[in-house]
C-alpha positions in Angstrom: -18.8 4.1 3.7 -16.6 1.3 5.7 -18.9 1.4 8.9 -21.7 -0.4 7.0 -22.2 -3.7 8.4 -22.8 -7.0 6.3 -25.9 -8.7 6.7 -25.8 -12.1 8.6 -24.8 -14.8 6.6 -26.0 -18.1 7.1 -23.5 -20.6 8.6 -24.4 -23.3 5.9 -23.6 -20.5 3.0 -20.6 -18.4 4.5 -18.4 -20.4 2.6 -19.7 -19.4 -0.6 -19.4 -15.4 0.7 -15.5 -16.2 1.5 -15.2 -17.4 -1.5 -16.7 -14.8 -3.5 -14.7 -12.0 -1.4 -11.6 -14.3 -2.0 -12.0 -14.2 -5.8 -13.2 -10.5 -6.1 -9.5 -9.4 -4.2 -8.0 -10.8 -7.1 -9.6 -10.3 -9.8 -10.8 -6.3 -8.5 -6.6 -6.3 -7.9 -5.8 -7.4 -11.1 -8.2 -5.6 -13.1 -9.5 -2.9 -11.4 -12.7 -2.5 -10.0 -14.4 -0.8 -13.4 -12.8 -3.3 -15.6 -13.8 -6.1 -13.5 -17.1 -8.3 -14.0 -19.3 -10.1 -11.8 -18.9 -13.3 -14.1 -15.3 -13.0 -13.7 -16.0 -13.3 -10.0 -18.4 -15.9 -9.8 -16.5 -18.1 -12.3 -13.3 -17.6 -10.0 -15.8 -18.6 -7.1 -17.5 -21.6 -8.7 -20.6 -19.9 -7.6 -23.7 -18.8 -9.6 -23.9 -15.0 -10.4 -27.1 -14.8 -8.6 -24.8 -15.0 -5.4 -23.4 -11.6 -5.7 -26.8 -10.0 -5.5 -28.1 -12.5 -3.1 -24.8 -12.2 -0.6 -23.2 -8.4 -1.2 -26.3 -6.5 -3.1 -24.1 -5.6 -6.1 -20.7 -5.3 -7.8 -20.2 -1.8 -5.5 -21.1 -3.8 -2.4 -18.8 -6.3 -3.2 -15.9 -4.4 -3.9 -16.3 -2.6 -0.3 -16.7 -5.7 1.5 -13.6 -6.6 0.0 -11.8 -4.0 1.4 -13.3 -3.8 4.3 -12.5 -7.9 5.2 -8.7 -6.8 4.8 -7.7 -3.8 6.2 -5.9 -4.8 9.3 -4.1 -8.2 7.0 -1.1 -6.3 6.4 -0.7 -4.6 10.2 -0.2 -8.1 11.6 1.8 -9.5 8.9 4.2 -6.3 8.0 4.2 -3.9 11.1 5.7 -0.5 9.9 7.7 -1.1 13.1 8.7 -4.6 12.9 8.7 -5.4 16.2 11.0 -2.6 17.5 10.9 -0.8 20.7 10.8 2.9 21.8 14.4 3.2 21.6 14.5 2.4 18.0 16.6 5.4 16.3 14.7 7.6 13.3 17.1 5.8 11.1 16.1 2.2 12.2 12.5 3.4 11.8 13.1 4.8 7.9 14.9 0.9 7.0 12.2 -0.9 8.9 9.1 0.9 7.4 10.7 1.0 3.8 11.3 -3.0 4.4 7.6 -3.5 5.9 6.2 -1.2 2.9 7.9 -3.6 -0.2 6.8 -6.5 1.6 3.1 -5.0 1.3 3.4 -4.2 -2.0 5.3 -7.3 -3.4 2.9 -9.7 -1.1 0.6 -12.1 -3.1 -2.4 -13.4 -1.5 -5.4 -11.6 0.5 -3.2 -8.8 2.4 -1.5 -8.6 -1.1 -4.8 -7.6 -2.7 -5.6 -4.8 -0.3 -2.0 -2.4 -1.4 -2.7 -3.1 -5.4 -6.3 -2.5 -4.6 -5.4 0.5 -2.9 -2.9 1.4 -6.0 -5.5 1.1 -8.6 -7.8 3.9 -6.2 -5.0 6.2 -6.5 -5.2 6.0 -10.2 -8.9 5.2 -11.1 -10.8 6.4 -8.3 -14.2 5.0 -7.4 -16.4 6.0 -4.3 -14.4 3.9 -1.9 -11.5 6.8 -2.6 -12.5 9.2 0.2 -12.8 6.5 2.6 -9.4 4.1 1.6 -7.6 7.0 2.0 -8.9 8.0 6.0 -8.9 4.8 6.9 -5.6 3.2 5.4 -3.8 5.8 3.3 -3.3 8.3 5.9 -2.4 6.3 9.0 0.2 4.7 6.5 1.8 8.3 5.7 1.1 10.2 8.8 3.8 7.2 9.8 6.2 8.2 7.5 5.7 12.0 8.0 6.9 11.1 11.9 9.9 9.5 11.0 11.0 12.0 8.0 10.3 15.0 10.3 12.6 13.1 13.2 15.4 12.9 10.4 14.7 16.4 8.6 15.4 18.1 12.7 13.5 21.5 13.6 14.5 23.3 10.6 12.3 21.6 8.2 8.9 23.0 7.5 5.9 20.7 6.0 6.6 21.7 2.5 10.1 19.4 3.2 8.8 17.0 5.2 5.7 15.8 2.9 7.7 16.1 -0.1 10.1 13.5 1.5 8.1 11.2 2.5 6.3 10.9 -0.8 9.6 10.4 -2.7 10.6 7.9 -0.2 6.7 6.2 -1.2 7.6 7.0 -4.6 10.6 4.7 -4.7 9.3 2.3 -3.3 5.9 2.0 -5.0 7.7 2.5 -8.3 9.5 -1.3 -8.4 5.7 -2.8 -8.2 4.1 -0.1 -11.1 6.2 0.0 -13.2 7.6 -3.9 -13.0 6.6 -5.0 -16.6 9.2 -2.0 -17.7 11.9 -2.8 -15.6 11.5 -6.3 -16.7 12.3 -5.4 -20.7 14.6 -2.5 -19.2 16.7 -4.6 -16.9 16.0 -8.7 -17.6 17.8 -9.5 -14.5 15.9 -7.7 -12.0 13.9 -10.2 -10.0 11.5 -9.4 -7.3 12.2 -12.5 -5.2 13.1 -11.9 -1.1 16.9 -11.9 -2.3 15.9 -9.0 -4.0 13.8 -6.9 -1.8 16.4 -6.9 0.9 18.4 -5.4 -1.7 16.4 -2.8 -2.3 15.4 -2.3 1.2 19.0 -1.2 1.8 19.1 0.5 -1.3 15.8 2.8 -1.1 17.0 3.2 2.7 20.5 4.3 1.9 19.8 6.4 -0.8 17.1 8.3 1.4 18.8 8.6 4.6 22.0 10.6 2.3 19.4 12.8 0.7 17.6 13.3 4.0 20.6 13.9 5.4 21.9 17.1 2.8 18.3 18.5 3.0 18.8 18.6 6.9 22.5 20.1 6.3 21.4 22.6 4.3 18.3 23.9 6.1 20.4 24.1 9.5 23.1 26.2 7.3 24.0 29.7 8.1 22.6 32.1 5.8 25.5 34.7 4.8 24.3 37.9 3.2 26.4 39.2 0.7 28.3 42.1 0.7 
């Protein structure tokens, strides 16, 4: 569904096509891509509604070139790595992709749009499902599933290793869902970068203990009882 090429666009009018893919990632981000409206858009563009059809073909069209003009944004900007070498320990890997993975989340602006996007497929899936999750969705865990397996040791079947990695997602995808409750909840939780460092160690800590006992456990001796 990604492969499909946009037609040429006209040097004079590309800048009305960025800025119709530049509002759509907000508002489709904000609202969602059923709730959203073409108006909305166009508004948010300055642009006549007639460009939609004229640039993209339709609201549906729209919506994928939206996520296909961002998909590598976030790569460059937040590298699950961040930079580090191939002597990085499983440890520094865990911190690093936790950090790189609230940066994504919390991130306003176009590679911001692309993870709430993304957030809003898991929850009201269109068409583009299928596709997000090939292209972006499983790269970003298979990641995950490395470094959890690396930390987890030989003992650890899939069953431990997937249900890890998605609690350590869960935690961290959690602070962005669910912000307008923690915001009543707990008034003096900010999301500012003070903040996510703190929960970067946090999330990190608390996973790398838990990681930890599930390893523990599983590399136990089993004593049979007499």
């Amino acid at each position: 569904m990604f492969k499909k090429q946009p037609k040429p666009i006209d040097p004079e009018s590309s800048h009305t096509e960025v800025r119709l893919l530049e509002a759509a990632g907000e508002i489709f981000a904000e609202f969602g891509y059923r709730a959203a409206t073409v108006r909305q858009i166009c508004e948010k563009a300055g642009a006549n509604v007639a460009a939609v059809n004229y640039y993209f073909g339709d609201k549906e069209q729209l919506y994928l070139a939206v996520l296909r003009s961002v998909p590598d944004a976030h790569a460059d900007k937040y590298p699950y790595r961040r930079g580090m070498n191939g002597n990085a320990t499983a440890e520094e890997l865990l911190r690093a992709y936790i950090e790189s993975l609230l940066h994504r989340v919390f991130d306003t602006g176009r590679p911001g749009w692309h993870t709430k996007i993304m957030a809003r497929e898991m929850v009201e899936p269109t068409r583009a499902l299928d596709s997000l999750l090939e292209e972006v969705a499983r790269p970003l865990h298979q990641e995950l599933a490395a470094i959890v397996r690396q930390l987890l040791g030989s003992e650890a079947d899939d069953d431990d290793v997937r249900l890890c990695a998605l609690s350590i997602m869960g935690q961290c995808v959690y602070y962005h869902h669910a912000r307008a409750v923690i915001a009543r909840l707990y008034p003096e939780h900010k999301n500012d970068a003070e903040d996510i460092v703190r929960l970067v160690h946090h999330i990190t800590e608390f996973s790398l203990a838990a990681l930890k006992d599930i390893a523990q456990k599983r590399q136990a001796p089993i004593h049979e009882s007499r």
